[in-house]
Amino acid sequence: MATTDESASDFSTRVTQQLVGGIAGMGVAIGMETGLFEMMIAMGESKKTSQEIADLANMKERYVREWLGCMAAANIVNFDPTEGTFWLPSHRSNIMDLKALAMTAPVLQGGFFQVADCFRKDGPRGVAYGKYPKFDELMAMTQGVFFQDHLIQEFIPSMPHLHQQLQNGIVVLDIGCCEGVSTTTMAKEFPKSHFHGLDLSQPALATARDTASAMGLSNVEFVHADISLMPPDWTDKFDYLFMNFVLHDLAYTAKALQDMYRVLKPGGTLSVVETTAHGKLKDNLAVPDRDSVVVDYMYSLMNCMPTSLYHEGGAGLGSMWGRENVRVALEEAEFQVISMTDVPSESGLHFMCQKATNA
């Protein structure tokens, strides 16, 4: 609705709906985090009281009852007032597909008051990454569908030369691998290649190592290191570098790109996936899906930007720094940007780059 067509009452109603939706979303997230939704899906459409549901879930009835009240009021769970019973209609059993989106607000909330303090001129520079509990898990959920259903099925085959190299056997670095979903997915598909996953989060790397061990993978290893200070003996080591929604988070982006250039072999390939955002707000507001723009700006404000600025001299680029600026940064680091293509399954933009053979 255009501003000129909107009354004060219209505005208040619209924003109230958004705010109430956000509060209801916290209830949805609680149902996912506790496992209540999964249990109610398993119940089918059998109607049960709050006590029966609590007993099945091995939970306290008083908490379950209050949650059910919220979910019934939000028209997510159905309620029979005559029998005092609740159930989740079968057509709503796909609610778990929305888990990554539902968990976004609670996870970002971890740094809420610290980010608010950063606005003050005399406030802190930024917020420590550790202020966001379960952020690694959120990233694994958010990007997991792409890694499991599209990375080796569509993304890598879109680069035929690299695809053949991976089948023959090369050395790969997954930069900012988080819990290693992307690394282990590629390692399983290409057993002749060797994969290194690099991240700064020790808990995420521990999960990645456990996953690789459970999968019986012998061609993957995980390294705790700063992207801008990778091991000296990695110079010209890797044939392929993969980085998915990480570049904008870095405190020292230019330095990291220089080190990425150093560790990539001459003639090697670099894949950088970033948001589809432009550098100018007017271009971002022109897209038909305004909801995704809202989410991306909030991710940027609440996590990407403050965790970068937390470090002295941090760039604080944020996830909305823009495709135009991404390309400039890559070219300034002497990478040749071969192509920029959409990644529809992840709402991202793939910058495929190469390091000159004579570098």
Short mmCIF file of C-alpha atoms in Angstrom, two decimals:
data_model
loop_
_atom_site.label_atom_id
_atom_site.label_comp_id
_atom_site.label_asym_id
_atom_site.label_seq_id
_atom_site.Cartn_x
_atom_site.Cartn_y
_atom_site.Cartn_z
CA MET A 1 0.00 0.00 0.00
CA ALA A 2 1.41 3.38 -1.00
CA THR A 3 1.98 5.84 1.82
CA THR A 4 -0.40 8.40 0.26
CA ASP A 5 -3.24 5.84 0.32
CA GLU A 6 -2.68 4.78 3.91
CA SER A 7 -4.37 6.36 6.90
CA ALA A 8 -2.92 6.38 10.40
CA SER A 9 -5.44 3.70 11.33
CA ASP A 10 -4.44 1.56 8.35
CA PHE A 11 -0.79 1.88 9.30
CA SER A 12 -1.45 0.96 12.93
CA THR A 13 -3.49 -2.08 11.92
CA ARG A 14 -0.86 -3.28 9.45
CA VAL A 15 2.05 -2.95 11.86
CA THR A 16 0.05 -4.48 14.70
CA GLN A 17 -0.57 -7.55 12.54
CA GLN A 18 3.15 -7.79 11.81
CA LEU A 19 4.08 -7.48 15.48
CA VAL A 20 1.48 -10.00 16.65
CA GLY A 21 2.67 -12.36 13.93
CA GLY A 22 6.19 -12.04 15.28
CA ILE A 23 5.02 -12.89 18.79
CA ALA A 24 3.07 -15.89 17.51
CA GLY A 25 6.22 -16.91 15.67
CA MET A 26 8.01 -17.25 19.00
CA GLY A 27 5.35 -19.78 19.98
CA VAL A 28 5.93 -21.68 16.75
CA ALA A 29 9.66 -21.72 17.51
CA ILE A 30 9.01 -23.07 21.02
CA GLY A 31 6.96 -25.89 19.54
CA MET A 32 9.83 -26.76 17.23
CA GLU A 33 12.62 -26.45 19.79
CA THR A 34 10.80 -28.62 22.35
CA GLY A 35 9.65 -31.24 19.84
CA LEU A 36 5.97 -30.60 20.52
CA PHE A 37 5.11 -30.13 16.86
CA GLU A 38 6.86 -33.34 15.87
CA MET A 39 4.92 -35.20 18.54
CA MET A 40 1.60 -33.69 17.45
CA ILE A 41 2.36 -34.60 13.83
CA ALA A 42 2.95 -38.18 15.01
CA MET A 43 -0.44 -38.04 16.78
CA GLY A 44 -2.17 -37.59 13.46
CA GLU A 45 -5.56 -35.97 13.93
CA SER A 46 -6.37 -37.77 17.17
CA LYS A 47 -7.69 -35.24 19.68
CA LYS A 48 -6.02 -35.09 23.09
CA THR A 49 -6.15 -32.94 26.20
CA SER A 50 -3.21 -30.81 27.30
CA GLN A 51 -2.48 -33.38 30.02
CA GLU A 52 -2.45 -36.26 27.53
CA ILE A 53 -0.17 -34.31 25.19
CA ALA A 54 2.15 -33.40 28.07
CA ASP A 55 2.30 -37.03 29.18
CA LEU A 56 3.12 -38.23 25.67
CA ALA A 57 5.85 -35.61 25.40
CA ASN A 58 7.14 -36.20 28.95
CA MET A 59 6.67 -32.50 29.70
CA LYS A 60 5.06 -30.30 32.34
CA GLU A 61 1.35 -29.90 31.63
CA ARG A 62 1.22 -26.29 32.77
CA TYR A 63 3.74 -25.20 30.14
CA VAL A 64 2.20 -27.35 27.42
CA ARG A 65 -1.26 -25.93 28.21
CA GLU A 66 -0.08 -22.34 27.82
CA TRP A 67 1.69 -23.12 24.56
CA LEU A 68 -1.39 -24.86 23.19
CA GLY A 69 -3.45 -21.79 24.10
CA CYS A 70 -1.15 -19.57 22.04
CA MET A 71 -1.13 -21.97 19.09
CA ALA A 72 -4.92 -22.31 19.18
CA ALA A 73 -5.36 -18.53 19.27
CA ALA A 74 -2.97 -18.24 16.32
CA ASN A 75 -5.03 -20.81 14.38
CA ILE A 76 -2.14 -23.21 14.08
CA VAL A 77 -3.41 -25.92 16.44
CA ASN A 78 -7.14 -26.74 16.51
CA PHE A 79 -9.13 -26.76 19.76
CA ASP A 80 -12.42 -28.47 20.63
CA PRO A 81 -13.93 -26.44 23.51
CA THR A 82 -16.53 -29.12 24.28
CA GLU A 83 -13.99 -31.85 24.93
CA GLY A 84 -11.06 -29.59 25.81
CA THR A 85 -8.87 -31.34 23.25
CA PHE A 86 -6.25 -30.22 20.75
CA TRP A 87 -4.92 -31.55 17.45
CA LEU A 88 -2.84 -30.48 14.45
CA PRO A 89 -4.76 -30.85 11.17
CA SER A 90 -2.96 -33.03 8.63
CA HIS A 91 -2.65 -30.23 6.08
CA ARG A 92 -0.52 -28.32 8.64
CA SER A 93 1.89 -31.19 9.24
CA ASN A 94 4.41 -29.50 6.92
CA ILE A 95 5.05 -26.84 9.56
CA MET A 96 8.49 -28.31 10.30
CA ASP A 97 9.57 -27.25 6.81
CA LEU A 98 9.55 -23.71 8.20
CA LYS A 99 11.88 -24.45 11.10
CA ALA A 100 14.83 -22.39 9.85
CA LEU A 101 12.65 -19.31 9.43
CA ALA A 102 10.89 -19.89 12.76
CA MET A 103 14.17 -20.17 14.67
CA THR A 104 15.67 -17.03 13.11
CA ALA A 105 14.09 -14.51 15.50
CA PRO A 106 14.89 -16.45 18.72
CA VAL A 107 18.53 -16.91 17.70
CA LEU A 108 19.01 -13.31 16.61
CA GLN A 109 17.29 -12.24 19.83
CA GLY A 110 20.41 -13.40 21.66
CA GLY A 111 22.19 -10.21 20.66
CA PHE A 112 19.16 -7.90 20.70
CA PHE A 113 20.02 -5.63 23.63
CA GLN A 114 23.72 -5.60 22.77
CA VAL A 115 22.93 -4.49 19.20
CA ALA A 116 20.63 -1.78 20.58
CA ASP A 117 23.54 -0.52 22.71
CA CYS A 118 25.72 -0.33 19.60
CA PHE A 119 23.49 2.40 18.17
CA ARG A 120 24.69 4.89 20.78
CA LYS A 121 27.68 7.01 19.80
CA ASP A 122 29.40 6.00 23.01
CA GLY A 123 28.18 2.39 22.75
CA PRO A 124 30.22 -0.70 21.88
CA ARG A 125 31.57 -1.28 18.37
CA GLY A 126 29.70 -4.53 17.86
CA VAL A 127 28.60 -7.81 19.39
CA ALA A 128 30.61 -10.98 19.98
CA TYR A 129 29.58 -14.01 17.92
CA GLY A 130 29.19 -16.00 21.13
CA LYS A 131 26.19 -13.88 22.12
CA TYR A 132 24.10 -15.79 19.59
CA PRO A 133 23.43 -19.27 21.00
CA LYS A 134 22.77 -21.99 18.42
CA PHE A 135 23.65 -19.70 15.51
CA ASP A 136 25.73 -22.49 13.95
CA GLU A 137 22.71 -24.79 14.11
CA LEU A 138 20.54 -22.11 12.51
CA MET A 139 22.97 -21.74 9.62
CA ALA A 140 23.06 -25.51 9.13
CA MET A 141 19.26 -25.52 8.97
CA THR A 142 19.02 -22.46 6.73
CA GLN A 143 21.54 -23.71 4.18
CA GLY A 144 21.06 -27.44 4.67
CA VAL A 145 18.39 -27.89 1.99
CA PHE A 146 20.66 -26.32 -0.63
CA PHE A 147 23.64 -28.43 0.41
CA GLN A 148 21.70 -31.68 0.49
CA ASP A 149 19.35 -31.25 -2.47
CA HIS A 150 21.07 -28.87 -4.89
CA LEU A 151 24.83 -28.55 -4.29
CA ILE A 152 25.93 -31.72 -6.08
CA GLN A 153 22.76 -32.14 -8.12
CA GLU A 154 22.75 -28.71 -9.81
CA PHE A 155 25.31 -26.23 -8.49
CA ILE A 156 28.55 -28.12 -9.16
CA PRO A 157 27.36 -29.64 -12.47
CA SER A 158 26.76 -26.06 -13.67
CA MET A 159 30.57 -25.89 -13.83
CA PRO A 160 31.37 -28.90 -16.06
CA HIS A 161 35.15 -28.50 -15.94
CA LEU A 162 35.18 -28.37 -12.13
CA HIS A 163 32.71 -31.25 -11.96
CA GLN A 164 35.10 -33.42 -13.96
CA GLN A 165 38.04 -32.33 -11.81
CA LEU A 166 36.19 -33.32 -8.64
CA GLN A 167 35.42 -36.73 -10.11
CA ASN A 168 39.07 -37.23 -11.07
CA GLY A 169 40.41 -36.01 -7.71
CA ILE A 170 41.44 -32.53 -6.55
CA VAL A 171 41.99 -30.68 -3.25
CA VAL A 172 39.09 -28.51 -2.03
CA LEU A 173 38.74 -25.90 0.72
CA ASP A 174 35.26 -25.20 2.12
CA ILE A 175 35.67 -21.76 3.73
CA GLY A 176 33.39 -21.02 6.67
CA CYS A 177 32.08 -24.58 6.63
CA CYS A 178 30.11 -24.23 9.91
CA GLU A 179 28.85 -27.71 10.87
CA GLY A 180 30.31 -29.22 7.71
CA VAL A 181 27.11 -30.14 5.87
CA SER A 182 28.49 -28.81 2.58
CA THR A 183 31.92 -30.36 3.14
CA THR A 184 30.66 -33.85 3.95
CA THR A 185 28.09 -33.73 1.14
CA MET A 186 30.82 -33.03 -1.41
CA ALA A 187 33.25 -35.50 0.18
CA LYS A 188 30.72 -38.32 -0.05
CA GLU A 189 29.93 -37.56 -3.69
CA PHE A 190 33.55 -37.19 -4.82
CA PRO A 191 35.63 -39.84 -2.99
CA LYS A 192 38.73 -39.25 -5.15
CA SER A 193 38.95 -35.61 -4.03
CA HIS A 194 40.18 -34.43 -0.64
CA PHE A 195 38.25 -31.80 1.31
CA HIS A 196 39.25 -29.36 4.02
CA GLY A 197 36.55 -27.56 6.00
CA LEU A 198 37.67 -24.35 7.74
CA ASP A 199 35.82 -22.40 10.41
CA LEU A 200 36.40 -20.32 13.55
CA SER A 201 33.65 -22.01 15.58
CA GLN A 202 35.04 -24.89 17.62
CA PRO A 203 31.56 -26.28 18.50
CA ALA A 204 30.57 -26.26 14.82
CA LEU A 205 33.78 -28.04 13.85
CA ALA A 206 33.21 -30.66 16.56
CA THR A 207 29.80 -31.39 15.05
CA ALA A 208 31.34 -31.52 11.58
CA ARG A 209 33.98 -34.04 12.69
CA ASP A 210 31.35 -36.22 14.34
CA THR A 211 29.27 -36.17 11.17
CA ALA A 212 32.21 -37.08 8.96
CA SER A 213 33.15 -39.92 11.32
CA ALA A 214 29.58 -41.26 11.38
CA MET A 215 29.56 -41.20 7.57
CA GLY A 216 32.87 -43.09 7.44
CA LEU A 217 34.54 -40.42 5.32
CA SER A 218 38.32 -40.62 5.05
CA ASN A 219 38.77 -37.83 2.49
CA VAL A 220 37.76 -34.89 4.69
CA GLU A 221 39.35 -32.97 7.55
CA PHE A 222 38.30 -29.92 9.51
CA VAL A 223 40.61 -27.08 10.51
CA HIS A 224 40.15 -24.33 13.11
CA ALA A 225 41.68 -21.21 11.56
CA ASP A 226 41.07 -17.59 10.66
CA ILE A 227 40.25 -17.13 6.97
CA SER A 228 42.57 -14.14 6.81
CA LEU A 229 45.43 -16.07 8.48
CA MET A 230 45.44 -19.49 6.90
CA PRO A 231 48.46 -21.82 7.39
CA PRO A 232 51.61 -20.63 5.57
CA ASP A 233 52.12 -24.04 3.94
CA TRP A 234 48.75 -23.79 2.18
CA THR A 235 50.12 -21.52 -0.55
CA ASP A 236 48.92 -22.77 -3.97
CA LYS A 237 47.45 -25.85 -2.24
CA PHE A 238 43.82 -25.91 -3.37
CA ASP A 239 42.20 -26.47 -6.77
CA TYR A 240 38.79 -25.25 -5.62
CA LEU A 241 37.59 -22.85 -2.94
CA PHE A 242 33.92 -22.82 -1.92
CA MET A 243 32.42 -20.05 0.23
CA ASN A 244 28.68 -19.84 0.91
CA PHE A 245 27.22 -16.68 2.53
CA VAL A 246 30.41 -16.01 4.50
CA LEU A 247 32.29 -13.20 2.77
CA HIS A 248 30.05 -10.40 4.05
CA ASP A 249 30.43 -11.63 7.65
CA LEU A 250 34.19 -11.24 7.79
CA ALA A 251 35.86 -8.56 9.84
CA TYR A 252 38.80 -8.20 7.46
CA THR A 253 37.33 -9.00 4.07
CA ALA A 254 40.14 -7.63 1.89
CA LYS A 255 42.79 -9.49 3.90
CA ALA A 256 40.78 -12.71 3.73
CA LEU A 257 40.45 -12.42 -0.04
CA GLN A 258 44.20 -11.90 -0.33
CA ASP A 259 44.80 -15.09 1.66
CA MET A 260 42.21 -16.96 -0.40
CA TYR A 261 44.06 -15.87 -3.52
CA ARG A 262 47.32 -17.13 -1.98
CA VAL A 263 46.03 -20.63 -1.17
CA LEU A 264 44.31 -21.16 -4.52
CA LYS A 265 46.40 -22.79 -7.22
CA PRO A 266 47.00 -20.83 -10.45
CA GLY A 267 44.13 -21.76 -12.74
CA GLY A 268 42.02 -22.81 -9.75
CA THR A 269 38.34 -21.99 -9.26
CA LEU A 270 36.65 -19.98 -6.52
CA SER A 271 32.90 -20.06 -5.85
CA VAL A 272 31.51 -17.26 -3.70
CA VAL A 273 27.77 -17.30 -3.00
CA GLU A 274 26.36 -14.07 -1.60
CA THR A 275 22.90 -12.55 -1.26
CA THR A 276 21.23 -11.23 -4.38
CA ALA A 277 21.09 -7.76 -2.82
CA HIS A 278 22.15 -4.60 -4.59
CA GLY A 279 24.23 -1.85 -3.04
CA LYS A 280 21.40 0.68 -3.22
CA LEU A 281 18.22 0.47 -1.14
CA LYS A 282 15.99 1.60 -4.02
CA ASP A 283 17.04 -1.44 -6.04
CA ASN A 284 16.38 -3.81 -3.15
CA LEU A 285 12.92 -2.30 -2.59
CA ALA A 286 12.06 -2.82 -6.25
CA VAL A 287 12.02 -6.63 -6.00
CA PRO A 288 8.61 -8.38 -5.89
CA ASP A 289 9.46 -10.44 -2.78
CA ARG A 290 9.76 -7.72 -0.15
CA ASP A 291 9.59 -10.28 2.71
CA SER A 292 12.99 -11.74 1.82
CA VAL A 293 14.47 -8.23 1.82
CA VAL A 294 13.14 -7.64 5.35
CA VAL A 295 14.69 -10.89 6.57
CA ASP A 296 18.04 -10.19 4.89
CA TYR A 297 18.28 -6.68 6.34
CA MET A 298 17.48 -7.97 9.83
CA TYR A 299 20.09 -10.73 9.57
CA SER A 300 22.54 -8.06 8.49
CA LEU A 301 21.63 -5.65 11.29
CA MET A 302 21.31 -8.19 14.10
CA ASN A 303 24.27 -10.48 13.34
CA CYS A 304 26.36 -10.04 10.19
CA MET A 305 27.26 -6.40 10.71
CA PRO A 306 27.73 -6.25 14.52
CA THR A 307 29.82 -9.44 14.73
CA SER A 308 32.17 -8.00 12.10
CA LEU A 309 32.34 -4.58 13.74
CA TYR A 310 33.06 -6.22 17.10
CA HIS A 311 36.66 -6.58 15.94
CA GLU A 312 38.91 -3.52 15.91
CA GLY A 313 38.81 -2.12 12.38
CA GLY A 314 36.13 -4.62 11.31
CA ALA A 315 34.60 -3.88 7.90
CA GLY A 316 30.97 -4.35 9.02
CA LEU A 317 29.83 -4.94 5.45
CA GLY A 318 26.66 -6.83 6.30
CA SER A 319 24.72 -9.19 4.08
CA MET A 320 23.23 -6.30 2.08
CA TRP A 321 26.50 -4.73 0.92
CA GLY A 322 25.50 -5.44 -2.68
CA ARG A 323 26.48 -7.55 -5.65
CA GLU A 324 28.25 -4.63 -7.28
CA ASN A 325 30.56 -4.27 -4.27
CA VAL A 326 31.16 -8.01 -4.06
CA ARG A 327 32.46 -8.02 -7.62
CA VAL A 328 34.71 -5.03 -6.99
CA ALA A 329 36.19 -6.71 -3.89
CA LEU A 330 36.89 -9.92 -5.81
CA GLU A 331 38.53 -8.10 -8.68
CA GLU A 332 40.62 -5.94 -6.35
CA ALA A 333 41.94 -9.20 -4.89
CA GLU A 334 42.97 -10.10 -8.48
CA PHE A 335 40.39 -12.84 -9.00
CA GLN A 336 38.92 -13.03 -12.49
CA VAL A 337 35.11 -12.99 -12.18
CA ILE A 338 34.03 -15.41 -14.90
CA SER A 339 30.29 -15.32 -14.27
CA MET A 340 27.53 -14.14 -11.92
CA THR A 341 24.53 -16.49 -11.87
CA ASP A 342 21.46 -16.84 -9.69
CA VAL A 343 21.17 -19.73 -7.25
CA PRO A 344 17.34 -19.96 -7.12
CA SER A 345 17.25 -22.76 -4.55
CA GLU A 346 19.13 -20.55 -2.09
CA SER A 347 18.09 -17.07 -3.22
CA GLY A 348 21.76 -16.33 -3.71
CA LEU A 349 24.14 -15.11 -6.38
CA HIS A 350 27.10 -17.25 -7.44
CA PHE A 351 30.31 -15.45 -8.33
CA MET A 352 32.43 -18.00 -10.19
CA CYS A 353 36.04 -16.81 -10.25
CA GLN A 354 39.44 -18.04 -11.32
CA LYS A 355 43.04 -17.35 -10.45
CA ALA A 356 45.09 -16.66 -13.56
CA THR A 357 47.34 -19.52 -14.64
CA ASN A 358 50.32 -17.18 -14.77
CA ALA A 359 49.72 -15.83 -11.24
#
